[in-house]
Short mmCIF file of N, CA and C in Angstrom, two decimals:
data_model
loop_
_atom_site.label_atom_id
_atom_site.label_comp_id
_atom_site.label_asym_id
_atom_site.label_seq_id
_atom_site.Cartn_x
_atom_site.Cartn_y
_atom_site.Cartn_z
N UNK A 1 -7.54 -0.66 10.61
CA UNK A 1 -6.23 -0.78 11.22
C UNK A 1 -5.94 0.51 11.96
N UNK A 2 -5.66 0.39 13.23
CA UNK A 2 -5.33 1.58 14.02
C UNK A 2 -3.93 2.05 13.64
N UNK A 3 -3.81 3.34 13.46
CA UNK A 3 -2.52 3.91 13.07
C UNK A 3 -2.02 4.80 14.18
N UNK A 4 -0.88 4.47 14.69
CA UNK A 4 -0.27 5.28 15.74
C UNK A 4 1.09 5.74 15.22
N UNK A 5 1.21 7.01 14.95
CA UNK A 5 2.45 7.54 14.40
C UNK A 5 3.36 7.93 15.56
N UNK A 6 4.57 7.42 15.52
CA UNK A 6 5.52 7.70 16.59
C UNK A 6 6.20 9.04 16.35
N UNK A 7 6.12 9.90 17.33
CA UNK A 7 6.76 11.21 17.23
C UNK A 7 7.75 11.35 18.39
N UNK A 8 8.80 12.08 18.16
CA UNK A 8 9.79 12.31 19.20
C UNK A 8 10.19 13.77 19.16
N UNK A 9 9.77 14.52 20.17
CA UNK A 9 10.10 15.94 20.29
C UNK A 9 9.81 16.71 19.00
N UNK A 10 8.62 16.50 18.46
CA UNK A 10 8.20 17.25 17.28
C UNK A 10 8.78 16.75 15.97
N UNK A 11 9.64 15.74 16.03
CA UNK A 11 10.22 15.21 14.79
C UNK A 11 9.70 13.81 14.55
N UNK A 12 9.56 13.48 13.31
CA UNK A 12 9.12 12.14 12.96
C UNK A 12 10.26 11.18 13.24
N UNK A 13 9.92 10.07 13.86
CA UNK A 13 10.93 9.12 14.27
C UNK A 13 11.36 8.19 13.13
N UNK A 14 10.41 7.74 12.35
CA UNK A 14 10.71 6.75 11.33
C UNK A 14 9.94 7.01 10.05
N UNK A 15 10.31 6.29 9.06
CA UNK A 15 9.58 6.25 7.79
C UNK A 15 8.80 4.94 7.80
N UNK A 16 7.72 4.87 7.04
CA UNK A 16 6.92 3.66 6.97
C UNK A 16 6.85 3.17 5.53
N UNK A 17 6.95 1.85 5.36
CA UNK A 17 6.61 1.22 4.10
C UNK A 17 5.22 0.62 4.31
N UNK A 18 4.31 0.80 3.35
CA UNK A 18 2.95 0.31 3.55
C UNK A 18 2.43 -0.43 2.32
N UNK A 19 1.48 -1.32 2.59
CA UNK A 19 0.68 -1.97 1.57
C UNK A 19 -0.77 -1.61 1.86
N UNK A 20 -1.50 -1.27 0.84
CA UNK A 20 -2.90 -0.94 1.02
C UNK A 20 -3.68 -1.35 -0.21
N UNK A 21 -4.93 -0.95 -0.25
CA UNK A 21 -5.75 -1.27 -1.40
C UNK A 21 -6.88 -0.26 -1.52
N UNK A 22 -7.46 -0.22 -2.69
CA UNK A 22 -8.73 0.45 -2.89
C UNK A 22 -9.42 -0.18 -4.10
N UNK A 23 -10.70 0.09 -4.22
CA UNK A 23 -11.47 -0.38 -5.37
C UNK A 23 -11.89 0.86 -6.14
N UNK A 24 -11.61 0.85 -7.44
CA UNK A 24 -11.91 2.05 -8.22
C UNK A 24 -13.37 2.10 -8.67
N UNK A 25 -13.71 3.14 -9.39
CA UNK A 25 -15.10 3.36 -9.81
C UNK A 25 -15.58 2.32 -10.83
N UNK A 26 -14.65 1.60 -11.45
CA UNK A 26 -15.00 0.55 -12.41
C UNK A 26 -14.93 -0.83 -11.75
N UNK A 27 -14.81 -0.88 -10.43
CA UNK A 27 -14.70 -2.11 -9.64
C UNK A 27 -13.42 -2.89 -9.89
N UNK A 28 -12.35 -2.20 -10.29
CA UNK A 28 -11.03 -2.82 -10.36
C UNK A 28 -10.43 -2.77 -8.97
N UNK A 29 -9.74 -3.83 -8.60
CA UNK A 29 -9.09 -3.89 -7.30
C UNK A 29 -7.64 -3.47 -7.48
N UNK A 30 -7.19 -2.49 -6.70
CA UNK A 30 -5.82 -1.99 -6.83
C UNK A 30 -5.05 -2.16 -5.54
N UNK A 31 -3.87 -2.74 -5.65
CA UNK A 31 -2.93 -2.81 -4.55
C UNK A 31 -2.08 -1.55 -4.64
N UNK A 32 -1.90 -0.87 -3.53
CA UNK A 32 -1.09 0.36 -3.50
C UNK A 32 0.01 0.15 -2.49
N UNK A 33 1.21 0.56 -2.85
CA UNK A 33 2.33 0.46 -1.91
C UNK A 33 3.13 1.74 -1.97
N UNK A 34 3.91 1.98 -0.93
CA UNK A 34 4.72 3.19 -0.92
C UNK A 34 5.36 3.44 0.42
N UNK A 35 5.94 4.62 0.56
CA UNK A 35 6.57 5.03 1.81
C UNK A 35 6.01 6.37 2.24
N UNK A 36 6.01 6.60 3.53
CA UNK A 36 5.57 7.87 4.08
C UNK A 36 6.13 8.01 5.49
N UNK A 37 6.20 9.23 5.95
CA UNK A 37 6.62 9.46 7.33
C UNK A 37 5.41 9.72 8.22
N UNK A 38 4.24 9.85 7.60
CA UNK A 38 3.04 10.17 8.37
C UNK A 38 1.84 9.42 7.78
N UNK A 39 1.52 8.28 8.36
CA UNK A 39 0.47 7.41 7.82
C UNK A 39 -0.91 8.07 7.74
N UNK A 40 -1.39 8.74 8.79
CA UNK A 40 -2.74 9.34 8.69
C UNK A 40 -2.85 10.38 7.56
N UNK A 41 -1.84 11.22 7.42
CA UNK A 41 -1.85 12.23 6.36
C UNK A 41 -1.85 11.56 4.99
N UNK A 42 -1.03 10.53 4.84
CA UNK A 42 -0.93 9.85 3.55
C UNK A 42 -2.25 9.17 3.19
N UNK A 43 -2.92 8.60 4.18
CA UNK A 43 -4.22 7.98 3.92
C UNK A 43 -5.22 9.03 3.42
N UNK A 44 -5.23 10.20 4.06
CA UNK A 44 -6.12 11.28 3.63
C UNK A 44 -5.82 11.67 2.18
N UNK A 45 -4.53 11.77 1.84
CA UNK A 45 -4.14 12.14 0.48
C UNK A 45 -4.64 11.10 -0.54
N UNK A 46 -4.51 9.82 -0.19
CA UNK A 46 -4.96 8.77 -1.10
C UNK A 46 -6.48 8.78 -1.26
N UNK A 47 -7.18 9.23 -0.24
CA UNK A 47 -8.65 9.22 -0.28
C UNK A 47 -9.23 10.42 -1.01
N UNK A 48 -8.44 11.47 -1.21
CA UNK A 48 -8.92 12.65 -1.95
C UNK A 48 -8.97 12.32 -3.43
N UNK A 49 -9.84 13.03 -4.14
CA UNK A 49 -9.84 12.91 -5.60
C UNK A 49 -8.58 13.59 -6.12
N UNK A 50 -7.77 12.85 -6.84
CA UNK A 50 -6.53 13.38 -7.36
C UNK A 50 -6.67 13.55 -8.88
N UNK A 51 -6.72 14.79 -9.37
CA UNK A 51 -6.90 15.00 -10.82
C UNK A 51 -5.76 14.43 -11.66
N UNK A 52 -4.59 14.22 -11.06
CA UNK A 52 -3.47 13.65 -11.82
C UNK A 52 -3.70 12.17 -12.12
N UNK A 53 -4.52 11.52 -11.30
CA UNK A 53 -4.78 10.10 -11.47
C UNK A 53 -6.08 9.90 -12.23
N UNK A 54 -6.02 10.09 -13.52
CA UNK A 54 -7.22 9.98 -14.34
C UNK A 54 -7.65 8.53 -14.49
N UNK A 55 -6.69 7.62 -14.51
CA UNK A 55 -6.99 6.21 -14.62
C UNK A 55 -7.17 5.62 -13.23
N UNK A 56 -8.18 4.82 -13.07
CA UNK A 56 -8.44 4.09 -11.83
C UNK A 56 -8.69 4.98 -10.62
N UNK A 57 -9.58 5.96 -10.70
CA UNK A 57 -9.88 6.78 -9.51
C UNK A 57 -10.62 5.95 -8.47
N UNK A 58 -10.35 6.20 -7.20
CA UNK A 58 -10.96 5.43 -6.11
C UNK A 58 -12.45 5.70 -6.03
N UNK A 59 -13.19 4.66 -5.67
CA UNK A 59 -14.62 4.83 -5.46
C UNK A 59 -14.86 5.41 -4.07
N UNK A 60 -16.00 6.01 -3.88
CA UNK A 60 -16.32 6.55 -2.55
C UNK A 60 -16.67 5.42 -1.59
N UNK A 61 -17.19 4.33 -2.13
CA UNK A 61 -17.61 3.21 -1.29
C UNK A 61 -16.43 2.45 -0.70
N UNK A 62 -15.34 2.30 -1.47
CA UNK A 62 -14.16 1.57 -1.01
C UNK A 62 -12.91 2.42 -1.21
N UNK A 63 -12.72 3.45 -0.39
CA UNK A 63 -11.53 4.29 -0.53
C UNK A 63 -10.29 3.55 -0.04
N UNK A 64 -9.15 4.18 -0.22
CA UNK A 64 -7.87 3.58 0.17
C UNK A 64 -7.86 3.19 1.64
N UNK A 65 -7.29 2.02 1.92
CA UNK A 65 -7.14 1.55 3.30
C UNK A 65 -5.81 0.79 3.41
N UNK A 66 -5.11 0.98 4.52
CA UNK A 66 -3.89 0.22 4.78
C UNK A 66 -4.27 -1.20 5.21
N UNK A 67 -3.46 -2.17 4.79
CA UNK A 67 -3.61 -3.51 5.33
C UNK A 67 -2.37 -3.95 6.10
N UNK A 68 -1.23 -3.30 5.81
CA UNK A 68 0.00 -3.67 6.52
C UNK A 68 1.00 -2.53 6.36
N UNK A 69 1.79 -2.30 7.41
CA UNK A 69 2.88 -1.34 7.32
C UNK A 69 3.96 -1.70 8.33
N UNK A 70 5.15 -1.17 8.09
CA UNK A 70 6.28 -1.42 8.99
C UNK A 70 7.09 -0.14 9.09
N UNK A 71 7.58 0.12 10.28
CA UNK A 71 8.39 1.30 10.56
C UNK A 71 9.87 0.96 10.31
N UNK A 72 10.53 1.80 9.51
CA UNK A 72 11.93 1.57 9.13
C UNK A 72 12.66 2.90 9.07
N UNK A 73 13.97 2.82 8.89
CA UNK A 73 14.71 4.04 8.58
C UNK A 73 14.30 4.47 7.17
N UNK A 74 14.52 5.73 6.85
CA UNK A 74 14.12 6.22 5.52
C UNK A 74 14.84 5.45 4.42
N UNK A 75 16.13 5.20 4.59
CA UNK A 75 16.90 4.48 3.57
C UNK A 75 16.35 3.07 3.37
N UNK A 76 16.05 2.37 4.46
CA UNK A 76 15.51 1.02 4.34
C UNK A 76 14.10 1.01 3.75
N UNK A 77 13.29 2.01 4.10
CA UNK A 77 11.94 2.09 3.54
C UNK A 77 12.01 2.29 2.03
N UNK A 78 12.88 3.18 1.57
CA UNK A 78 13.02 3.42 0.13
C UNK A 78 13.58 2.20 -0.59
N UNK A 79 14.53 1.50 0.05
CA UNK A 79 15.08 0.28 -0.54
C UNK A 79 14.00 -0.80 -0.65
N UNK A 80 13.21 -0.93 0.41
CA UNK A 80 12.14 -1.91 0.40
C UNK A 80 11.10 -1.58 -0.68
N UNK A 81 10.81 -0.31 -0.86
CA UNK A 81 9.87 0.10 -1.90
C UNK A 81 10.39 -0.31 -3.28
N UNK A 82 11.66 -0.07 -3.54
CA UNK A 82 12.26 -0.45 -4.82
C UNK A 82 12.27 -1.96 -4.99
N UNK A 83 12.63 -2.70 -3.93
CA UNK A 83 12.63 -4.16 -3.99
C UNK A 83 11.23 -4.69 -4.26
N UNK A 84 10.23 -4.08 -3.60
CA UNK A 84 8.85 -4.54 -3.80
C UNK A 84 8.39 -4.25 -5.22
N UNK A 85 8.80 -3.13 -5.77
CA UNK A 85 8.44 -2.79 -7.16
C UNK A 85 8.97 -3.88 -8.10
N UNK A 86 10.21 -4.32 -7.87
CA UNK A 86 10.79 -5.39 -8.70
C UNK A 86 10.04 -6.69 -8.49
N UNK A 87 9.73 -7.00 -7.21
CA UNK A 87 9.01 -8.23 -6.90
C UNK A 87 7.62 -8.21 -7.53
N UNK A 88 6.98 -7.06 -7.51
CA UNK A 88 5.62 -6.94 -8.05
C UNK A 88 5.59 -7.27 -9.54
N UNK A 89 6.66 -6.97 -10.24
CA UNK A 89 6.71 -7.26 -11.67
C UNK A 89 6.76 -8.77 -11.93
N UNK A 90 7.10 -9.53 -10.90
CA UNK A 90 7.16 -10.99 -11.04
C UNK A 90 5.85 -11.65 -10.67
N UNK A 91 4.88 -10.91 -10.16
CA UNK A 91 3.59 -11.50 -9.78
C UNK A 91 2.93 -12.18 -10.97
N UNK A 92 2.95 -11.54 -12.13
CA UNK A 92 2.43 -12.14 -13.34
C UNK A 92 0.92 -12.06 -13.54
N UNK A 93 0.19 -11.45 -12.65
CA UNK A 93 -1.27 -11.39 -12.81
C UNK A 93 -1.77 -9.98 -12.52
N UNK A 94 -1.02 -9.02 -12.93
CA UNK A 94 -1.33 -7.65 -12.56
C UNK A 94 -0.98 -6.73 -13.72
N UNK A 95 -1.37 -5.50 -13.54
CA UNK A 95 -0.96 -4.43 -14.45
C UNK A 95 -0.42 -3.32 -13.56
N UNK A 96 0.85 -3.02 -13.70
CA UNK A 96 1.49 -1.98 -12.88
C UNK A 96 1.23 -0.64 -13.53
N UNK A 97 0.70 0.31 -12.76
CA UNK A 97 0.41 1.63 -13.31
C UNK A 97 1.13 2.68 -12.49
N UNK A 98 1.07 3.92 -12.95
CA UNK A 98 1.82 5.00 -12.30
C UNK A 98 1.47 5.12 -10.81
N UNK A 99 2.35 5.77 -10.09
CA UNK A 99 2.19 6.04 -8.66
C UNK A 99 2.12 4.78 -7.83
N UNK A 100 2.91 3.78 -8.17
CA UNK A 100 3.05 2.57 -7.37
C UNK A 100 1.71 1.91 -7.06
N UNK A 101 0.92 1.73 -8.12
CA UNK A 101 -0.35 1.04 -7.98
C UNK A 101 -0.32 -0.18 -8.90
N UNK A 102 -0.97 -1.23 -8.45
CA UNK A 102 -1.03 -2.47 -9.22
C UNK A 102 -2.50 -2.84 -9.37
N UNK A 103 -2.96 -2.99 -10.60
CA UNK A 103 -4.32 -3.47 -10.85
C UNK A 103 -4.25 -4.98 -10.84
N UNK A 104 -4.99 -5.59 -9.92
CA UNK A 104 -5.00 -7.05 -9.83
C UNK A 104 -6.08 -7.56 -10.78
N UNK A 105 -5.65 -8.22 -11.84
CA UNK A 105 -6.58 -8.63 -12.89
C UNK A 105 -7.16 -10.01 -12.66
N UNK A 106 -6.58 -10.78 -11.78
CA UNK A 106 -7.13 -12.11 -11.48
C UNK A 106 -7.59 -12.09 -10.04
N UNK A 107 -7.05 -12.94 -9.21
CA UNK A 107 -7.47 -12.94 -7.81
C UNK A 107 -6.39 -12.33 -6.94
N UNK A 108 -6.77 -11.98 -5.73
CA UNK A 108 -5.81 -11.40 -4.80
C UNK A 108 -4.73 -12.41 -4.47
N UNK A 109 -3.49 -11.97 -4.32
CA UNK A 109 -2.46 -12.91 -3.88
C UNK A 109 -2.78 -13.38 -2.47
N UNK A 110 -2.61 -14.68 -2.25
CA UNK A 110 -2.84 -15.24 -0.91
C UNK A 110 -1.89 -14.59 0.09
N UNK A 111 -0.61 -14.56 -0.27
CA UNK A 111 0.42 -14.00 0.61
C UNK A 111 1.34 -13.09 -0.21
N UNK A 112 1.90 -12.11 0.46
CA UNK A 112 2.95 -11.29 -0.12
C UNK A 112 4.15 -11.41 0.81
N UNK A 113 5.30 -11.74 0.24
CA UNK A 113 6.51 -11.87 1.05
C UNK A 113 7.36 -10.63 0.89
N UNK A 114 7.81 -10.12 2.02
CA UNK A 114 8.66 -8.93 2.02
C UNK A 114 9.87 -9.26 2.88
N UNK A 115 11.05 -9.00 2.33
CA UNK A 115 12.27 -9.31 3.07
C UNK A 115 13.06 -8.04 3.32
N UNK A 116 13.36 -7.82 4.58
CA UNK A 116 14.22 -6.71 4.96
C UNK A 116 15.47 -7.38 5.52
N UNK A 117 15.56 -7.55 6.81
CA UNK A 117 16.60 -8.42 7.38
C UNK A 117 15.98 -9.78 7.61
N UNK A 118 14.73 -9.77 8.05
CA UNK A 118 14.00 -11.03 8.15
C UNK A 118 12.87 -10.98 7.13
N UNK A 119 12.31 -12.13 6.85
CA UNK A 119 11.25 -12.19 5.86
C UNK A 119 9.88 -12.14 6.54
N UNK A 120 9.02 -11.28 6.02
CA UNK A 120 7.65 -11.16 6.52
C UNK A 120 6.72 -11.77 5.48
N UNK A 121 5.82 -12.62 5.94
CA UNK A 121 4.80 -13.17 5.06
C UNK A 121 3.48 -12.53 5.45
N UNK A 122 2.95 -11.72 4.57
CA UNK A 122 1.74 -10.95 4.86
C UNK A 122 0.55 -11.69 4.25
N UNK A 123 -0.43 -12.07 5.05
CA UNK A 123 -1.62 -12.74 4.52
C UNK A 123 -2.54 -11.73 3.83
N UNK A 124 -2.11 -11.24 2.69
CA UNK A 124 -2.75 -10.10 2.03
C UNK A 124 -4.24 -10.34 1.76
N UNK A 125 -4.56 -11.49 1.17
CA UNK A 125 -5.96 -11.75 0.83
C UNK A 125 -6.85 -11.71 2.07
N UNK A 126 -6.41 -12.35 3.16
CA UNK A 126 -7.21 -12.37 4.38
C UNK A 126 -7.37 -10.98 4.98
N UNK A 127 -6.31 -10.20 4.99
CA UNK A 127 -6.38 -8.84 5.54
C UNK A 127 -7.37 -7.98 4.75
N UNK A 128 -7.33 -8.10 3.43
CA UNK A 128 -8.26 -7.33 2.60
C UNK A 128 -9.69 -7.79 2.85
N UNK A 129 -9.91 -9.09 2.89
CA UNK A 129 -11.26 -9.61 3.11
C UNK A 129 -11.82 -9.15 4.46
N UNK A 130 -10.95 -9.07 5.46
CA UNK A 130 -11.39 -8.58 6.78
C UNK A 130 -11.91 -7.15 6.68
N UNK A 131 -11.27 -6.31 5.86
CA UNK A 131 -11.72 -4.93 5.69
C UNK A 131 -13.04 -4.86 4.93
N UNK A 132 -13.22 -5.74 3.98
CA UNK A 132 -14.40 -5.67 3.12
C UNK A 132 -15.66 -6.23 3.77
N UNK A 133 -15.50 -6.94 4.88
CA UNK A 133 -16.68 -7.52 5.55
C UNK A 133 -17.31 -6.56 6.51
#
């Protein structure tokens, strides 16, 4: 996914809410979500070995990758992150772990619905499969 960060006179224009994934060293599939003002930097941070994340460290073969993101105001991005956290608890086939990561214990969700003012239906499974091929 090409990432183009919008800048305006040296200042970041928007915040981003993102969905991504990685496969850990034990071959667990993890959905990762969060907010950032700088997508390329955040991707680099997710791809580094983080000693704080002792559980589910990313594999070198399948490091973190974005599958979907949206540009929002900071307040809306944070609200969406909180709403998604609540929605994720209703998935019923996952294990939610620290740092906004979800271990998918069954199969990937076909779609993930996100509602801001309008509802977005993200074909999560297809986007992930496109990356893995």
